[in-house]
CSV table of C-alpha atoms in Angstrom, one decimal:
chain,number,residue,atom,x,y,z
A,26,MET,CA,110.6,107.4,106.0
A,27,ALA,CA,111.9,106.7,102.5
A,28,GLU,CA,110.8,109.0,99.7
A,29,VAL,CA,110.0,108.0,96.2
A,30,THR,CA,110.4,110.9,93.8
A,31,VAL,CA,108.7,111.1,90.5
A,32,GLY,CA,111.3,112.3,88.0
A,33,PRO,CA,111.7,112.3,84.2
A,34,ALA,CA,112.1,108.5,84.0
A,35,LEU,CA,108.5,108.0,85.2
A,36,ARG,CA,106.9,110.5,82.9
A,37,PHE,CA,106.6,107.9,80.1
A,38,ALA,CA,106.0,104.9,82.3
A,39,SER,CA,102.7,103.0,82.3
A,40,ALA,CA,100.8,102.6,85.5
A,41,HIS,CA,101.9,99.0,85.7
A,42,ALA,CA,105.5,100.0,85.2
A,43,LEU,CA,105.5,102.1,88.4
A,44,PRO,CA,106.9,100.3,91.4
A,45,ARG,CA,104.3,98.4,93.3
A,46,GLU,CA,105.4,100.1,96.5
A,47,THR,CA,104.9,103.5,94.9
A,48,VAL,CA,101.3,102.8,94.3
A,49,LEU,CA,100.7,101.1,97.6
A,50,ALA,CA,102.3,103.9,99.4
A,51,ALA,CA,99.2,106.0,98.8
A,52,LEU,CA,97.5,103.8,101.4
A,53,THR,CA,99.9,104.8,104.2
A,54,ALA,CA,100.4,108.5,103.2
A,55,THR,CA,99.2,111.0,105.7
A,56,GLY,CA,96.1,113.1,105.1
A,57,THR,CA,92.4,113.1,105.7
A,58,SER,CA,90.7,112.5,102.4
A,59,VAL,CA,93.7,112.2,100.1
A,60,PRO,CA,97.4,111.7,100.6
A,61,GLY,CA,99.3,114.8,101.7
A,62,TRP,CA,101.7,114.5,98.8
A,63,ALA,CA,98.7,114.6,96.4
A,64,ARG,CA,97.1,117.9,97.6
A,65,ARG,CA,97.5,120.7,95.1
A,66,SER,CA,97.6,124.3,96.0
A,67,ARG,CA,94.8,125.7,93.9
A,68,ASP,CA,92.8,128.8,94.9
A,69,ALA,CA,89.0,128.7,95.4
A,70,ARG,CA,88.4,130.2,91.9
A,71,GLY,CA,90.5,127.5,90.3
A,72,ARG,CA,88.8,124.7,92.1
A,73,ALA,CA,85.4,126.1,91.2
A,74,LEU,CA,86.3,126.4,87.5
A,75,GLU,CA,87.7,122.9,87.5
A,76,ALA,CA,84.5,121.5,89.1
A,77,ALA,CA,82.3,123.3,86.6
A,78,ALA,CA,84.3,122.0,83.7
A,79,LYS,CA,84.2,118.5,85.0
A,80,ARG,CA,80.4,118.7,85.5
A,81,ALA,CA,79.9,120.1,82.0
A,82,LEU,CA,82.0,117.2,80.6
A,83,ASP,CA,79.8,114.8,82.6
A,84,VAL,CA,76.5,116.2,81.4
A,85,VAL,CA,77.5,116.6,77.7
A,86,GLY,CA,79.3,113.3,77.7
A,87,ALA,CA,76.5,111.3,79.3
A,88,LEU,CA,73.8,112.8,77.0
A,89,SER,CA,76.0,112.2,73.9
A,90,ILE,CA,76.6,108.5,74.9
A,91,LEU,CA,73.0,107.9,75.6
A,92,LEU,CA,72.0,109.3,72.2
A,93,LEU,CA,74.7,107.4,70.4
A,94,LEU,CA,74.1,104.1,72.1
A,95,SER,CA,70.3,104.3,72.4
A,96,PRO,CA,69.7,101.4,69.9
A,97,LEU,CA,72.1,99.1,72.0
A,98,LEU,CA,70.3,100.2,75.2
A,99,ILE,CA,66.9,99.2,73.8
A,100,VAL,CA,68.2,95.8,72.6
A,101,ALA,CA,69.8,95.1,75.9
A,102,ALA,CA,66.7,96.0,77.8
A,103,LEU,CA,64.5,93.7,75.7
A,104,ALA,CA,67.1,90.9,76.1
A,105,VAL,CA,67.1,91.2,79.9
A,106,LYS,CA,63.3,91.1,80.0
A,107,ALA,CA,63.0,88.2,77.6
A,108,THR,CA,65.6,85.9,79.1
A,109,SER,CA,64.7,86.0,82.8
A,110,PRO,CA,61.9,87.1,85.1
A,111,GLY,CA,62.2,90.3,87.0
A,112,PRO,CA,62.8,94.0,86.3
A,113,VAL,CA,65.0,95.3,83.5
A,114,PHE,CA,67.1,97.5,85.9
A,115,PHE,CA,69.0,96.5,88.9
A,116,ARG,CA,69.2,99.1,91.7
A,117,GLN,CA,71.5,98.9,94.7
A,118,PRO,CA,72.8,101.3,97.4
A,119,ARG,CA,76.3,102.5,96.6
A,120,HIS,CA,78.8,104.8,98.3
A,121,GLY,CA,79.0,108.2,96.7
A,122,ARG,CA,81.0,111.4,97.5
A,123,ASP,CA,81.6,112.0,101.2
A,124,GLY,CA,79.9,108.8,102.1
A,125,HIS,CA,76.5,109.8,100.6
A,126,VAL,CA,74.5,106.7,99.7
A,127,PHE,CA,72.6,106.7,96.4
A,128,SER,CA,70.8,104.1,94.3
A,129,ILE,CA,72.7,103.0,91.2
A,130,PHE,CA,71.1,101.9,87.9
A,131,LYS,CA,72.4,98.9,86.0
A,132,PHE,CA,71.0,96.3,83.6
A,133,ARG,CA,70.0,93.3,85.7
A,134,THR,CA,72.5,90.4,85.2
A,135,MET,CA,71.5,88.2,88.2
A,136,THR,CA,68.5,86.8,89.9
A,137,GLY,CA,67.4,87.1,93.5
A,138,ALA,CA,69.5,88.6,96.3
A,139,PRO,CA,72.9,87.7,97.9
A,140,ARG,CA,72.5,84.8,100.4
A,141,ASP,CA,73.9,87.1,103.2
A,142,ALA,CA,75.9,90.3,103.7
A,143,ALA,CA,79.3,88.5,103.3
A,144,ALA,CA,78.2,87.3,99.8
A,145,ILE,CA,78.3,90.9,98.4
A,146,GLY,CA,81.2,90.8,96.0
A,147,ASP,CA,81.6,87.0,96.3
A,148,PRO,CA,82.3,85.5,92.8
A,149,ARG,CA,80.7,82.2,93.7
A,150,ASP,CA,77.5,83.9,94.6
A,151,HIS,CA,77.5,86.0,91.4
A,152,HIS,CA,78.1,82.9,89.2
A,153,ALA,CA,75.3,81.0,90.9
A,154,ARG,CA,72.8,83.8,90.3
A,155,MET,CA,73.8,84.9,86.7
A,156,THR,CA,71.1,85.2,84.2
A,157,PRO,CA,71.4,83.7,80.6
A,158,ILE,CA,72.3,87.1,79.1
A,159,GLY,CA,74.1,88.4,82.2
A,160,ASP,CA,77.6,87.1,81.3
A,161,VAL,CA,77.5,88.8,77.9
A,162,LEU,CA,76.3,92.1,79.4
A,163,ARG,CA,79.1,92.0,82.0
A,164,ARG,CA,81.8,90.9,79.6
A,165,TYR,CA,81.3,94.0,77.4
A,166,CYS,CA,80.2,96.2,80.4
A,167,ILE,CA,76.9,96.9,78.7
A,168,ASP,CA,75.2,96.4,82.1
A,169,GLU,CA,77.0,99.6,83.3
A,170,LEU,CA,75.5,101.9,80.7
A,171,PRO,CA,72.4,102.8,82.7
A,172,GLN,CA,74.8,104.5,85.2
A,173,LEU,CA,74.7,107.4,82.7
A,174,LEU,CA,71.4,108.3,84.4
A,175,ASN,CA,73.3,108.5,87.7
A,176,VAL,CA,75.8,110.8,86.0
A,177,LEU,CA,73.0,113.1,84.8
A,178,ALA,CA,71.5,113.1,88.3
A,179,GLY,CA,74.8,114.2,89.8
A,180,ASP,CA,75.4,111.1,91.9
A,181,MET,CA,78.3,110.0,89.7
A,182,SER,CA,80.8,111.3,87.2
A,183,LEU,CA,82.1,109.8,84.0
A,184,VAL,CA,85.5,109.4,85.7
A,185,GLY,CA,86.3,108.6,89.3
A,186,PRO,CA,86.7,105.7,91.7
A,187,ARG,CA,84.2,102.9,91.0
A,188,ALA,CA,80.9,103.1,93.0
A,189,HIS,CA,81.2,100.2,95.4
A,190,PRO,CA,78.1,98.5,97.0
A,191,VAL,CA,77.5,99.4,100.6
A,192,GLY,CA,78.8,96.6,102.7
A,193,LEU,CA,81.3,95.3,100.1
A,194,HIS,CA,83.4,92.3,101.3
A,195,VAL,CA,86.8,90.9,100.2
A,196,LEU,CA,86.9,87.2,100.6
A,197,GLY,CA,84.2,87.4,103.3
A,198,VAL,CA,85.9,90.3,105.2
A,199,PRO,CA,84.6,93.9,105.1
A,200,TYR,CA,86.6,96.0,102.6
A,201,GLU,CA,87.4,98.7,105.2
A,202,THR,CA,88.9,96.0,107.4
A,203,VAL,CA,91.1,94.7,104.6
A,204,VAL,CA,92.1,98.2,103.5
A,205,PRO,CA,91.9,100.7,106.5
A,206,THR,CA,92.2,103.7,104.1
A,207,TYR,CA,89.2,102.5,102.0
A,208,HIS,CA,86.9,105.4,102.7
A,209,ARG,CA,89.5,108.0,101.4
A,210,ARG,CA,88.3,107.0,97.9
A,211,HIS,CA,84.9,108.6,98.7
A,212,ALA,CA,86.4,112.1,98.6
A,213,VAL,CA,85.0,112.6,95.0
A,214,ARG,CA,82.0,111.4,93.0
A,215,PRO,CA,82.4,107.8,91.9
A,216,GLY,CA,82.9,107.3,88.2
A,217,MET,CA,81.9,104.9,85.4
A,218,THR,CA,85.5,104.5,84.5
A,219,GLY,CA,88.7,105.5,86.3
A,220,LEU,CA,92.4,104.9,86.7
A,221,ALA,CA,92.0,101.5,88.5
A,222,GLN,CA,89.6,100.3,85.8
A,223,VAL,CA,91.8,101.4,83.0
A,224,VAL,CA,94.9,99.6,84.3
A,225,GLY,CA,93.0,96.4,85.0
A,226,TYR,CA,91.8,96.5,88.6
A,227,CYS,CA,88.1,96.0,87.9
A,228,GLY,CA,85.6,93.2,88.2
A,229,ILE,CA,85.5,90.8,91.1
A,230,VAL,CA,88.1,91.5,93.9
A,231,ASP,CA,89.6,88.0,94.4
A,232,SER,CA,92.6,88.8,96.6
A,233,VAL,CA,93.8,91.2,99.3
A,234,GLU,CA,96.5,92.5,97.0
A,235,HIS,CA,93.9,93.3,94.3
A,236,ALA,CA,91.8,95.1,96.9
A,237,ARG,CA,94.8,97.2,98.1
A,238,LEU,CA,96.0,98.1,94.6
A,239,ARG,CA,92.5,99.1,93.5
A,240,VAL,CA,92.1,101.5,96.4
A,241,ALA,CA,95.7,102.8,95.9
A,242,ASN,CA,95.0,103.6,92.3
A,243,ASP,CA,91.7,105.4,93.3
A,244,ILE,CA,93.6,107.5,95.8
A,245,LEU,CA,96.3,108.2,93.3
A,246,TYR,CA,93.6,109.4,90.8
A,247,ILE,CA,92.1,111.8,93.5
A,248,GLY,CA,95.5,113.3,94.0
A,249,VAL,CA,96.3,114.1,90.4
A,250,ARG,CA,92.8,114.5,89.0
A,251,GLY,CA,92.0,117.2,86.4
A,252,LEU,CA,90.2,117.7,83.1
A,253,ARG,CA,93.1,116.6,81.0
A,254,PHE,CA,93.5,113.4,83.1
A,255,ASP,CA,89.8,112.7,82.8
A,256,LEU,CA,89.8,113.1,79.0
A,257,ALA,CA,92.8,110.7,78.8
A,258,LEU,CA,91.0,108.1,80.9
A,259,ILE,CA,87.9,108.3,78.8
A,260,ALA,CA,89.9,107.9,75.7
A,261,TYR,CA,91.7,104.9,77.1
A,262,THR,CA,88.5,103.4,78.2
A,263,ALA,CA,87.1,103.7,74.6
A,264,TRP,CA,90.3,102.2,73.2
A,265,ARG,CA,90.0,99.3,75.6
A,266,PHE,CA,86.5,98.6,74.4
A,267,LEU,CA,87.4,98.8,70.8
A,268,MET,CA,90.6,96.7,71.0
A,269,ARG,CA,89.8,94.3,73.8
A,270,GLY,CA,86.0,94.2,74.4
A,271,GLY,CA,86.4,96.1,77.7
A,272,ARG,CA,88.7,93.6,79.3
A,273,GLY,CA,92.4,93.4,80.1
A,274,ARG,CA,95.1,95.8,81.1
A,275,LEU,CA,96.4,98.6,78.9
A,276,PRO,CA,99.6,100.6,79.3
A,277,PHE,CA,98.6,104.1,80.6
A,278,PRO,CA,101.1,107.0,80.7
A,279,LEU,CA,100.4,107.9,84.3
A,280,GLY,CA,103.8,109.7,84.5
A,281,TRP,CA,102.5,112.4,82.1
A,282,PHE,CA,100.1,113.5,84.8
A,283,LEU,CA,102.4,113.5,87.8
A,284,PRO,CA,104.3,116.8,88.5
A,285,GLU,CA,107.9,116.3,87.8
A,286,GLY,CA,110.2,116.4,90.8
A,287,VAL,CA,107.5,116.2,93.5
A,288,VAL,CA,107.4,113.6,96.1
A,289,ALA,CA,104.9,111.0,94.8
A,290,ALA,CA,104.8,108.7,97.8
A,291,ARG,CA,106.2,108.1,101.3
A,292,MET,CA,106.9,104.7,102.5
A,293,ALA,CA,107.6,103.4,106.0
A,294,GLY,CA,111.4,102.9,106.1
C-alpha cells in the first residue's frame, strides 16, 4: 500500500490541483461509512456541539435565503405554471442520511416521467422532456431553491453530498454498480451545495470517471467536514453564482481544511 501524505505543499492547492489518484483513493480506503483516514477523534460533546451548530446554520441560512429570494421564487413559480401544464413543484424520492428516503422539492423543469428506470439520470431523456422554461431554471440552478423547504424539514442540509434520486443510473448502469462505495456518501444529510458541486462535478453524470470523482469528493467532504468548511463552501457557491451563473469549476483551497501531516489517502500499491 502506497501512502499519499498531505503536507504544506497541498495546503494552498485547489481541489483540482490535488492528484487525481489522491481523490479517487477515497473510494478504496477502508472504513464503514467514511474512509478510515478521514475519521476524526472527537468526543461525544464535541460532535453534539458541531451537529447543533450545523443545524443552526441550516435553519437560519434557509430562512434568510427564502426571505431574500422570495420575489424570484414567486416569479419562477408563475413562469413554470404559465409555460407548461402540470404542477409547479416536482417531487421525487431521494436518498437521505443513512439511506432514509425522502421526497425532494424542486421547481418542475420537465414533463411526464422517465421512460424506464434506466432513464433516470439519462441526459437524452432529460432533453426530450424539458419544458420551455426548464433550461433557464436549470442553468442558474433556480429549480433547486425549493430544496430550502427540505432543509427546514431536516431532510437536507445547506452543505453536503448532492441528494441523488433513488435508482440513479450512470450510462444505463446502476450507480452502486459503477461505484461500489457509492452508499458511503449517505453517512450525512445531503446538501444543496457541496465539495463536488463547487469543484465542478455537478449536473448530468456522463462518464464513469465523472461518477467516481463525484463520489470521491463526497466522501472526502464527509471526512473533513466542519462548520468552517461548510461556510467556505457556501461562500464559494455564492461566488460561482455571481461570477459564472452557477456553472463551471472554481479553484477551491481544499488543502486549508486537511490536517497537515496526516495520511490523506491510501492507494493499492
